[in-house]
mmCIF file with all atom_site columns, C-alpha atoms in Angstrom:
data_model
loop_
_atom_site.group_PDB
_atom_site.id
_atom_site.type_symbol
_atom_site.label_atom_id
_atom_site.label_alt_id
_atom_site.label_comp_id
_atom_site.label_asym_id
_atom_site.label_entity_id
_atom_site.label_seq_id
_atom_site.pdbx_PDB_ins_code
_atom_site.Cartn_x
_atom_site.Cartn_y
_atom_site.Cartn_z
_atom_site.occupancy
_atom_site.B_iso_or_equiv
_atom_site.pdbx_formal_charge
_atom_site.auth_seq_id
_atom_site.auth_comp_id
_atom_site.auth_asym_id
_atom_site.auth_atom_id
_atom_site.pdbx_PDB_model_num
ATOM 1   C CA . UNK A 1 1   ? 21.828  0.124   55.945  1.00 0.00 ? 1   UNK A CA 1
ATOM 2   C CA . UNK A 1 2   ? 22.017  2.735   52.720  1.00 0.00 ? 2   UNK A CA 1
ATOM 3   C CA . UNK A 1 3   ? 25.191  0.774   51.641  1.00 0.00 ? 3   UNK A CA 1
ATOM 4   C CA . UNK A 1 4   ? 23.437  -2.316  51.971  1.00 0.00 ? 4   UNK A CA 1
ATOM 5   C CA . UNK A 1 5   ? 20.768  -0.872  49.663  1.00 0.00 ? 5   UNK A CA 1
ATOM 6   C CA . UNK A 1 6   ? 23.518  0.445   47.207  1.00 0.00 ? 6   UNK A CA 1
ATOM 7   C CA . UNK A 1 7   ? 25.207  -3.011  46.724  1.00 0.00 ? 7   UNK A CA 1
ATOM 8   C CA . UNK A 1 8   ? 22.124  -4.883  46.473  1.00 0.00 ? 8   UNK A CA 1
ATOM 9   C CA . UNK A 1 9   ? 20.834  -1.837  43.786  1.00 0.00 ? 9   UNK A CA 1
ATOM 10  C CA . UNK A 1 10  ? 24.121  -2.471  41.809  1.00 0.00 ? 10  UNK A CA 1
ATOM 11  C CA . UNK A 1 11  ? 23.911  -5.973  41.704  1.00 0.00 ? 11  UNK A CA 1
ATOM 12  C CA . UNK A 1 12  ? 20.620  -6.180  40.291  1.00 0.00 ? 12  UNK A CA 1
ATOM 13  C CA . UNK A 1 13  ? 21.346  -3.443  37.854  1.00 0.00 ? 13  UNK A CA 1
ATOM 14  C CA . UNK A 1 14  ? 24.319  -5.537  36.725  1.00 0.00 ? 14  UNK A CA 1
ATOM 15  C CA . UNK A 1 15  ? 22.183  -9.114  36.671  1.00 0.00 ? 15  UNK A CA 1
ATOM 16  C CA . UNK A 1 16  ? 19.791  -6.753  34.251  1.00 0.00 ? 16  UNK A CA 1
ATOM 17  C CA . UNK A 1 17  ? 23.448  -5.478  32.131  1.00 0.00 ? 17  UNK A CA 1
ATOM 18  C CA . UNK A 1 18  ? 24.161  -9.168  31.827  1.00 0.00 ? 18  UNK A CA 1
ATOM 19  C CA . UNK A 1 19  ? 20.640  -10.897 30.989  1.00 0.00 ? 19  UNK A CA 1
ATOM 20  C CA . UNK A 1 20  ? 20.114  -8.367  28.182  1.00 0.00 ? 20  UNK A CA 1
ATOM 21  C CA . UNK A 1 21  ? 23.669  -9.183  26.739  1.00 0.00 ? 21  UNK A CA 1
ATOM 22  C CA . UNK A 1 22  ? 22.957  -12.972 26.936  1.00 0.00 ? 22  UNK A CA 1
ATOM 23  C CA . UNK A 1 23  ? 19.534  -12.291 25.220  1.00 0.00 ? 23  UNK A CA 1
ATOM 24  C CA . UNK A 1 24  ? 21.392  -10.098 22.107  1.00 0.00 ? 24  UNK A CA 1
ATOM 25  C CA . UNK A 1 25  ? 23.811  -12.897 21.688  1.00 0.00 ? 25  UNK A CA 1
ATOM 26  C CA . UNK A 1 26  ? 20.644  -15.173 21.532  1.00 0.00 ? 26  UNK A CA 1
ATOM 27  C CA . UNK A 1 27  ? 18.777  -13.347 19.254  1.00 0.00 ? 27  UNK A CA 1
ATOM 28  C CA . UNK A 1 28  ? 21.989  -12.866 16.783  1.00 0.00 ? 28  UNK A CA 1
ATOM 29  C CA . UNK A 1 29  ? 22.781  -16.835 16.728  1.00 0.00 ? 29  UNK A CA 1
ATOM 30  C CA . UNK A 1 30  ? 19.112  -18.198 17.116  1.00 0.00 ? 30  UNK A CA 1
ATOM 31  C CA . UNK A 1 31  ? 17.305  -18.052 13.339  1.00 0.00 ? 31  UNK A CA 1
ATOM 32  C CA . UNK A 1 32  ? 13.797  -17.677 14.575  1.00 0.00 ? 32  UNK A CA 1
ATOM 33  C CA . UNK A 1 33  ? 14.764  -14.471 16.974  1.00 0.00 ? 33  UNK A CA 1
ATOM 34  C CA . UNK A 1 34  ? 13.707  -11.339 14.499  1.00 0.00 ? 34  UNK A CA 1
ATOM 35  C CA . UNK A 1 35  ? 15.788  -9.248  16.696  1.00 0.00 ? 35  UNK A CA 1
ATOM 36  C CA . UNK A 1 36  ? 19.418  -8.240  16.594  1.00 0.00 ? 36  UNK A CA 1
ATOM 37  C CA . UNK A 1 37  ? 19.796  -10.464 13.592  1.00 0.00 ? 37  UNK A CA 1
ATOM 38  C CA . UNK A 1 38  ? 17.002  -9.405  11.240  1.00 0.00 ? 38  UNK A CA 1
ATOM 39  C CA . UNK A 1 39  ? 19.695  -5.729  11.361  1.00 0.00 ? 39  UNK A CA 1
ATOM 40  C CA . UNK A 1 40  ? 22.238  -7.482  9.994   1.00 0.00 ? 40  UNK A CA 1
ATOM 41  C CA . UNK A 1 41  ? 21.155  -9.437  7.780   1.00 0.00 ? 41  UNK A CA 1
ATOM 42  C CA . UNK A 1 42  ? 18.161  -7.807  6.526   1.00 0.00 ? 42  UNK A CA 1
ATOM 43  C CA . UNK A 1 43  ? 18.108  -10.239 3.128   1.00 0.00 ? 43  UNK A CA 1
ATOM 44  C CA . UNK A 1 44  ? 17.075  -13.649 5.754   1.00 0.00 ? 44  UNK A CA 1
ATOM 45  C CA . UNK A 1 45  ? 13.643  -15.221 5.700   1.00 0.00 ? 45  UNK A CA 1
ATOM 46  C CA . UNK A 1 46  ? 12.427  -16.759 8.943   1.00 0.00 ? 46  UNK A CA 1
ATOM 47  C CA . UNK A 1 47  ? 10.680  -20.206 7.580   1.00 0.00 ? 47  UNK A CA 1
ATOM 48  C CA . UNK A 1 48  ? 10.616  -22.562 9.814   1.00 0.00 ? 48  UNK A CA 1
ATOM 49  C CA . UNK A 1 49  ? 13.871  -23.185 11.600  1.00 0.00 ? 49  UNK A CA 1
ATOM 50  C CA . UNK A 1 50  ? 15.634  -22.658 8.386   1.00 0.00 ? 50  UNK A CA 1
ATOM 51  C CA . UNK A 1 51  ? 17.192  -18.995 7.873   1.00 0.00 ? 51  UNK A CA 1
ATOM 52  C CA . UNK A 1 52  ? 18.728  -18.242 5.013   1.00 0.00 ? 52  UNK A CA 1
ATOM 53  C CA . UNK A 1 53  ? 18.604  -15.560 1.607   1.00 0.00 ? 53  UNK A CA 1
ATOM 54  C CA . UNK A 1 54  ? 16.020  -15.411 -0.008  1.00 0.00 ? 54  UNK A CA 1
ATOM 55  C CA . UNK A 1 55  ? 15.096  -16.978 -3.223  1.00 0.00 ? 55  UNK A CA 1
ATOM 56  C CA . UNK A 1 56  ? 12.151  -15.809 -5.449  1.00 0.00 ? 56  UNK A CA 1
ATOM 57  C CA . UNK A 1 57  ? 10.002  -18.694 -3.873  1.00 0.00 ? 57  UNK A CA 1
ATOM 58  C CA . UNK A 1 58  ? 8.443   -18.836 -1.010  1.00 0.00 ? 58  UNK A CA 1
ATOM 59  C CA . UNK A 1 59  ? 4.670   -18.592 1.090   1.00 0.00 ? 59  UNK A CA 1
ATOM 60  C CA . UNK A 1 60  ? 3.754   -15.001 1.614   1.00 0.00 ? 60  UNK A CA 1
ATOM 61  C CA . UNK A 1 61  ? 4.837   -15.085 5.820   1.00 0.00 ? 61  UNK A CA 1
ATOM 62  C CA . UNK A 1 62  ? 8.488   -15.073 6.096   1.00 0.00 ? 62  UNK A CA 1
ATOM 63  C CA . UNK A 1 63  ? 9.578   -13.339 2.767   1.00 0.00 ? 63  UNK A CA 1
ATOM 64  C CA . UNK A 1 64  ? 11.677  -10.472 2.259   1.00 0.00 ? 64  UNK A CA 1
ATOM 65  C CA . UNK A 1 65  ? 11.113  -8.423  -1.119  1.00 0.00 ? 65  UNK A CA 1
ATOM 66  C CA . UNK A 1 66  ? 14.057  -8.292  -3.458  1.00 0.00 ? 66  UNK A CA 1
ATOM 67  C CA . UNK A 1 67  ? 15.218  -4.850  -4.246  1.00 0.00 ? 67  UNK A CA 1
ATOM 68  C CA . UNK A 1 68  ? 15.361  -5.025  -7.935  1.00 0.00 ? 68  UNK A CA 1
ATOM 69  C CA . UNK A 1 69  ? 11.268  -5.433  -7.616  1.00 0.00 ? 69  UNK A CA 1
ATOM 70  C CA . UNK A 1 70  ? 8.744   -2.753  -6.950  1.00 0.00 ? 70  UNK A CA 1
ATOM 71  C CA . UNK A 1 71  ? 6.500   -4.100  -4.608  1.00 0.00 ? 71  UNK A CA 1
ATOM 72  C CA . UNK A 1 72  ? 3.631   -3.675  -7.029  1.00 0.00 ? 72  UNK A CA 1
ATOM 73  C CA . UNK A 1 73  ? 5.073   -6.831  -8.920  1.00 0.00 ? 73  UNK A CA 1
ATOM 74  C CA . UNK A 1 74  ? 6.271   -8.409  -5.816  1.00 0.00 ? 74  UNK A CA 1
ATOM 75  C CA . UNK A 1 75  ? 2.081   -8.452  -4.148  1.00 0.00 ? 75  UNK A CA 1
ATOM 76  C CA . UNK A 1 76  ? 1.161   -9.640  -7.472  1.00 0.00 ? 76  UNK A CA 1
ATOM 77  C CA . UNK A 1 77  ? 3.835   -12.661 -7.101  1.00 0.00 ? 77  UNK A CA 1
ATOM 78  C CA . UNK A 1 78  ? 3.092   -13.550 -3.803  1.00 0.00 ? 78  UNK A CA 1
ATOM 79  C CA . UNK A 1 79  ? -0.401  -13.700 -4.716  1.00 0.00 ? 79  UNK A CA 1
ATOM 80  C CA . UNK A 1 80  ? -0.388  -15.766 -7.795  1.00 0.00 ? 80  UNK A CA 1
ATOM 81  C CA . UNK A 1 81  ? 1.477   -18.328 -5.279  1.00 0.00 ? 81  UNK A CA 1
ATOM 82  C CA . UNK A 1 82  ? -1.482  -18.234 -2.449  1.00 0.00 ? 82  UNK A CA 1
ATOM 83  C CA . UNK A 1 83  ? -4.446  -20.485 -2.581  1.00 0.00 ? 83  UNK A CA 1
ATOM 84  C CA . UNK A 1 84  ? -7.357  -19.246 -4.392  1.00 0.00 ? 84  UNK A CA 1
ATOM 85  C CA . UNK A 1 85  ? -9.115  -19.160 -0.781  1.00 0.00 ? 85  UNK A CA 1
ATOM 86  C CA . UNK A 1 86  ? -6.284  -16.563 0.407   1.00 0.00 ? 86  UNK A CA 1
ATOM 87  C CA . UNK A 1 87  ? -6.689  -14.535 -2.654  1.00 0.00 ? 87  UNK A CA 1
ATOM 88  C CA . UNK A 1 88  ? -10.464 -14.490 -2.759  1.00 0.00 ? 88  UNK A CA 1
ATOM 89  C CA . UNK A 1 89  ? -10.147 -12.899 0.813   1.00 0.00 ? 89  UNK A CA 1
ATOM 90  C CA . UNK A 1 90  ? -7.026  -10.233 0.300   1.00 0.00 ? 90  UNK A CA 1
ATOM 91  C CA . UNK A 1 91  ? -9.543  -9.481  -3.341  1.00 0.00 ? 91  UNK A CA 1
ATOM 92  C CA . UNK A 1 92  ? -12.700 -9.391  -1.516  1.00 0.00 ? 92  UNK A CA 1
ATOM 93  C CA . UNK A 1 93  ? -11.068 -6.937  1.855   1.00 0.00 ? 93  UNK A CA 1
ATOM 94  C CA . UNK A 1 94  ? -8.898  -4.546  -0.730  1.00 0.00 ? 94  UNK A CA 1
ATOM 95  C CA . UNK A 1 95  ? -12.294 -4.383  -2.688  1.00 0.00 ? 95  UNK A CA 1
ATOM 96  C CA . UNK A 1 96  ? -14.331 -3.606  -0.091  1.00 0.00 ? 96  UNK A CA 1
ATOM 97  C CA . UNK A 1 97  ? -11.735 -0.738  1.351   1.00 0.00 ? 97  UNK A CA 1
ATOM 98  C CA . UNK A 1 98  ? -11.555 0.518   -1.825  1.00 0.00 ? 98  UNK A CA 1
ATOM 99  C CA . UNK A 1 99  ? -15.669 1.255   -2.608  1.00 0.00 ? 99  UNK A CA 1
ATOM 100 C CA . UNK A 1 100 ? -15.923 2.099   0.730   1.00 0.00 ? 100 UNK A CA 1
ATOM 101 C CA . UNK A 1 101 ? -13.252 5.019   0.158   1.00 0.00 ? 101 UNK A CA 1
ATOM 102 C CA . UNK A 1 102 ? -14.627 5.673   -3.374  1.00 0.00 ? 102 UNK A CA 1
ATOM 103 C CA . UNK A 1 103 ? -17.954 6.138   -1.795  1.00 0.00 ? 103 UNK A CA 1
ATOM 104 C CA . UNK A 1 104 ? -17.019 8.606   0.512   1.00 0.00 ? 104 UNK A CA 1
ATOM 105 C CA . UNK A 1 105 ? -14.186 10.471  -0.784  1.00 0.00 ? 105 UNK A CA 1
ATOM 106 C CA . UNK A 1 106 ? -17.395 10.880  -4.122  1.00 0.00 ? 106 UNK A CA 1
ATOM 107 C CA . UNK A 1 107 ? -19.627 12.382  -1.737  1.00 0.00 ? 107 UNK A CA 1
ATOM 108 C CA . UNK A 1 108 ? -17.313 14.977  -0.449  1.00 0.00 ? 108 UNK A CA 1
ATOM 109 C CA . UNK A 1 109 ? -15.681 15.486  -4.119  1.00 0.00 ? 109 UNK A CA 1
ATOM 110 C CA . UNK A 1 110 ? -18.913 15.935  -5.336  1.00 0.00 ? 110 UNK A CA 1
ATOM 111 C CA . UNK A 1 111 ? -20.329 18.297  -2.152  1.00 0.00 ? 111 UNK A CA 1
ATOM 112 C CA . UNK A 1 112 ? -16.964 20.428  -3.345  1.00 0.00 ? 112 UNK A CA 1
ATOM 113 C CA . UNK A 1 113 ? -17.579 20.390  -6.928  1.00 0.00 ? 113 UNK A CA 1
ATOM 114 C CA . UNK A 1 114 ? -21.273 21.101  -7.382  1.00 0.00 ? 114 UNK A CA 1
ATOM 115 C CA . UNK A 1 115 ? -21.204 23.929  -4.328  1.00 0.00 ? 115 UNK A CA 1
ATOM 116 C CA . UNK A 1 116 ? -17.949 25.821  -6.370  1.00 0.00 ? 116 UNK A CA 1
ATOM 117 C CA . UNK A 1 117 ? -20.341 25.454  -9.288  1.00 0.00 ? 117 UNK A CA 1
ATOM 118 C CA . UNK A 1 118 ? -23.239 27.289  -7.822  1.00 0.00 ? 118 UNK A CA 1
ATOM 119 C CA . UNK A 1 119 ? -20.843 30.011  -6.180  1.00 0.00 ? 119 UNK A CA 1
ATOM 120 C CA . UNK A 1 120 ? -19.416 30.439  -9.515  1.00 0.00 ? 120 UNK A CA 1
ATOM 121 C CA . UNK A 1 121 ? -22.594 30.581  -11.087 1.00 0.00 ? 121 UNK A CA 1
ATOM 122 C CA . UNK A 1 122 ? -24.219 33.374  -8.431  1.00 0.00 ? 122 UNK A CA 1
ATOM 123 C CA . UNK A 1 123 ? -20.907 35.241  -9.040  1.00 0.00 ? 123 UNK A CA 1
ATOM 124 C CA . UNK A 1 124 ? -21.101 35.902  -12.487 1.00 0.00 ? 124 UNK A CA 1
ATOM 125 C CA . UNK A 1 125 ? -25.341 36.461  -12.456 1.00 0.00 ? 125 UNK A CA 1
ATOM 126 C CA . UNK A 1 126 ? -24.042 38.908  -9.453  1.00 0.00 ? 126 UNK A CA 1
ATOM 127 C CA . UNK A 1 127 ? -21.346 40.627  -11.765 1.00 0.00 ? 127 UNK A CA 1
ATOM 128 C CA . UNK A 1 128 ? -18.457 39.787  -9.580  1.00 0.00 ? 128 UNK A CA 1
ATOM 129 C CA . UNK A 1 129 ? -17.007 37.674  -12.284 1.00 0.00 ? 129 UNK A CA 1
ATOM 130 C CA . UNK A 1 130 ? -16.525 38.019  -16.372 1.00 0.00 ? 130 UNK A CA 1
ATOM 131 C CA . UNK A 1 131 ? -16.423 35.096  -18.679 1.00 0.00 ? 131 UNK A CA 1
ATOM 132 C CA . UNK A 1 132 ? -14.865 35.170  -22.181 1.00 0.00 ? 132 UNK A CA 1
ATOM 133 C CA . UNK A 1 133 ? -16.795 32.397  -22.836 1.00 0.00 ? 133 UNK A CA 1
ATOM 134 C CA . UNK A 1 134 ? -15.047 32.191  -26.877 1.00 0.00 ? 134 UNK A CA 1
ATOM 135 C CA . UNK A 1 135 ? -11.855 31.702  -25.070 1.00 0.00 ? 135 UNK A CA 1
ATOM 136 C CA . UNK A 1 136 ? -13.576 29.269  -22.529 1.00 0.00 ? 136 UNK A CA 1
ATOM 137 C CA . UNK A 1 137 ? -14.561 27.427  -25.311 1.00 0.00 ? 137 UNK A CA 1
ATOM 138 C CA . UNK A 1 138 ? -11.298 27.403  -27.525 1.00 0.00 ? 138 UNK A CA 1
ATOM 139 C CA . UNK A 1 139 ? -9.544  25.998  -24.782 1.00 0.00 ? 139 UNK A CA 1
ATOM 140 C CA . UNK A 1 140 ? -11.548 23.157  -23.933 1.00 0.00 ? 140 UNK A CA 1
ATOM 141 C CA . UNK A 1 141 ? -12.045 22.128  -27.340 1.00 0.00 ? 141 UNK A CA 1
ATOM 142 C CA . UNK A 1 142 ? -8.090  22.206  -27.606 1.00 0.00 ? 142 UNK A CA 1
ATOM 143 C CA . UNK A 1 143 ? -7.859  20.187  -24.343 1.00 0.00 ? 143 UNK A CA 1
ATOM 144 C CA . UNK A 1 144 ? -10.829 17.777  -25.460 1.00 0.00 ? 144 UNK A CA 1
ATOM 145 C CA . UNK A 1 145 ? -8.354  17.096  -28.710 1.00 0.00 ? 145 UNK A CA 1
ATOM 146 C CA . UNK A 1 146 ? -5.353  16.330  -27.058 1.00 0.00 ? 146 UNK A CA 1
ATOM 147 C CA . UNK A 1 147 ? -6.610  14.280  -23.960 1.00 0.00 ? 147 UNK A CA 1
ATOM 148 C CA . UNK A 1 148 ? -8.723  12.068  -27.346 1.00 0.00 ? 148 UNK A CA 1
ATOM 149 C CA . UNK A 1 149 ? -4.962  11.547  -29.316 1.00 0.00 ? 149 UNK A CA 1
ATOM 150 C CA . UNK A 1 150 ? -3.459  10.397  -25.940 1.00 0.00 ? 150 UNK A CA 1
ATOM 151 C CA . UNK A 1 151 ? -6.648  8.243   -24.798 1.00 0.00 ? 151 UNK A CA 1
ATOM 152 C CA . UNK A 1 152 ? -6.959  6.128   -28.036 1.00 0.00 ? 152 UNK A CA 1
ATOM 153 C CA . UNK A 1 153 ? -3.353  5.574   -28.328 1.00 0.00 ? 153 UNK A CA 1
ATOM 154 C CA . UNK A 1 154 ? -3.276  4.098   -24.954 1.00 0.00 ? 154 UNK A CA 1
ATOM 155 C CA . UNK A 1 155 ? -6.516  2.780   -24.418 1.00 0.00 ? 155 UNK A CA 1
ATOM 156 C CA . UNK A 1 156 ? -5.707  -0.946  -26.119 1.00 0.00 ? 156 UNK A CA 1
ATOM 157 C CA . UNK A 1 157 ? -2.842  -1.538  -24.347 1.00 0.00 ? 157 UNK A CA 1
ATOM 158 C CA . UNK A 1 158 ? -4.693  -0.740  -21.025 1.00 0.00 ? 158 UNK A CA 1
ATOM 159 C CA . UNK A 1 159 ? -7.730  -2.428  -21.809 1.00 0.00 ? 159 UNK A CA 1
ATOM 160 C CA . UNK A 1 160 ? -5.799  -5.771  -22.990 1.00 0.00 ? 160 UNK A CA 1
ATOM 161 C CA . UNK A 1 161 ? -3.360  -5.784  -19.865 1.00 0.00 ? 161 UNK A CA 1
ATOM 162 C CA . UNK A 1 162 ? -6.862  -5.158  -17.425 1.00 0.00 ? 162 UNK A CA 1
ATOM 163 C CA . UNK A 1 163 ? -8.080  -8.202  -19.696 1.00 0.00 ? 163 UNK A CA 1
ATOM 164 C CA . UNK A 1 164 ? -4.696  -10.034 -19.056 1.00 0.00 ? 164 UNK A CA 1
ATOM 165 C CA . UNK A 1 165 ? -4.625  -9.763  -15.471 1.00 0.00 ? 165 UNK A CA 1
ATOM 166 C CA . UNK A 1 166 ? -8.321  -10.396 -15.040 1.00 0.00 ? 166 UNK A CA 1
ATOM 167 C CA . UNK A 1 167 ? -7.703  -13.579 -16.947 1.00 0.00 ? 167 UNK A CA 1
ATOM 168 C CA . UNK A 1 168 ? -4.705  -14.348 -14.755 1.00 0.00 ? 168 UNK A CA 1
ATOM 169 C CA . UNK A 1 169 ? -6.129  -13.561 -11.331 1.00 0.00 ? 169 UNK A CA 1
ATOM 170 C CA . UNK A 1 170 ? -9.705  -15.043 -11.515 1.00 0.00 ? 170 UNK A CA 1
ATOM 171 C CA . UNK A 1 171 ? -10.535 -14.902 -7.795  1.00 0.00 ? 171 UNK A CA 1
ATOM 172 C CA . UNK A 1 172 ? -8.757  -11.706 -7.220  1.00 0.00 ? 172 UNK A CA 1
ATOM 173 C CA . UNK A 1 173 ? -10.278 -10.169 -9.522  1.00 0.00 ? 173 UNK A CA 1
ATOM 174 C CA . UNK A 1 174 ? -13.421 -11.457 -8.911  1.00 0.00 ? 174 UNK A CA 1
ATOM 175 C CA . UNK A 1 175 ? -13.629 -10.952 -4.983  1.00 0.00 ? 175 UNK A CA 1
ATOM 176 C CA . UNK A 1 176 ? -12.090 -7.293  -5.354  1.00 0.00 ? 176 UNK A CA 1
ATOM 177 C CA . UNK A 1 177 ? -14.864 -6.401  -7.521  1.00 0.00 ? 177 UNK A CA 1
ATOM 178 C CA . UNK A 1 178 ? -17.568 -7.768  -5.329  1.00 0.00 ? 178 UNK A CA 1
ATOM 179 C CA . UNK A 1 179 ? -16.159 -6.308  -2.580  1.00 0.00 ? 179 UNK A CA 1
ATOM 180 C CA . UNK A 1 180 ? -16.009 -3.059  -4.341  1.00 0.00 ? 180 UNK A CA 1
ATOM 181 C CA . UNK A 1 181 ? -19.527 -2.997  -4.902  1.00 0.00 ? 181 UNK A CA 1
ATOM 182 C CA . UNK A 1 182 ? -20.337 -4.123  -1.565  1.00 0.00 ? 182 UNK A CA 1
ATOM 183 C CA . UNK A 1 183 ? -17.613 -1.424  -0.301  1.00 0.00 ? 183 UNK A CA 1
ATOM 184 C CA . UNK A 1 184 ? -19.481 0.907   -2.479  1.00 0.00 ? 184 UNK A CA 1
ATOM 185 C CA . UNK A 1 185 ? -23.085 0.419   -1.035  1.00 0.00 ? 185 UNK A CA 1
ATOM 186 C CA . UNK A 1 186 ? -22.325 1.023   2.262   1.00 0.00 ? 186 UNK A CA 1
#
């Protein structure tokens, strides 16, 4: 009876060996399987039943990014391709995720910031702490100088490529901000 067992053990623990070696094979020479196949040829996009490298064009689903671009650029393409619908709703949800963190990660920056302020403060009227307050002074007047060179040297060419892409990317620009301040009053 215990051999019985064995054989009949073996031969379904072969049928399993063989099934999973006739699904591989599948999945390497079928182009919709995202298996075996997407390892060895990581540069296919599933579309359809077509497979094949990809070219810079393409809907969002099914692309693979090129390595030569960051995927900064790459979001940016795929979204200037979408319908305005699609990008109104990736603008609005990134917007909204984003006040939402602002909002909270502000309240605890500013819990941290104003209670290391008032410690500081009842150290030094408690003695615990001296303030060369010349120094103090020096120094932030040479930091307020340099951080005023670097800010107006950069601050056209950031303030014409925000104008750029806002000009560019109406509805994304338009939902994400919404949805920031929605994000933002919660």
């Amino acid at each position: 009876m215990d051999n019985i067992l064995h054989n009949l053990f073996l031969r379904t623990q072969n049928k399993e060996r063989v099934r999973r070696s006739q699904h591989d094979e599948l999945a390497v020479q079928h182009p919709r399987s995202h298996g075996i196949r997407s390892f060895i040829e990581p540069n296919i996009a599933f579309q359809g039943d077509h497979a094949g490298p990809i070219q810079g064009a393409g809907d969002v689903q099914g692309t693979v990014r090129p390595h030569h671009v960051s995927w900064k650029e790459w979001i940016v393409r795929e979204m200037e391709k979408a319908t305005p619908a699609k990008q109104m709703v990736v603008g609005g949800m990134s917007g909204w995720a984003s006040g939402y963190m602002c909002a909270k990660v502000g309240r605890v920056a500013a819990i941290a910031v104003g209670g290391s302020i008032i410690l500081l403060q009842v150290a030094i009227y408690q003695g615990f702490v001296q303030v060369n307050w010349t120094r103090l002074e020096r120094r932030l007047e040479d930091t307020r100088r340099k951080i005023n060179e670097q800010t107006l040297d950069n601050l056209p060419t950031l303030a014409e490529n925000l104008r750029e892409f806002a000009r560019r990317h109406f509805f994304l620009t338009g939902s994400f901000l919404a949805g920031f301040f929605i994000g933002f009053a919660m």
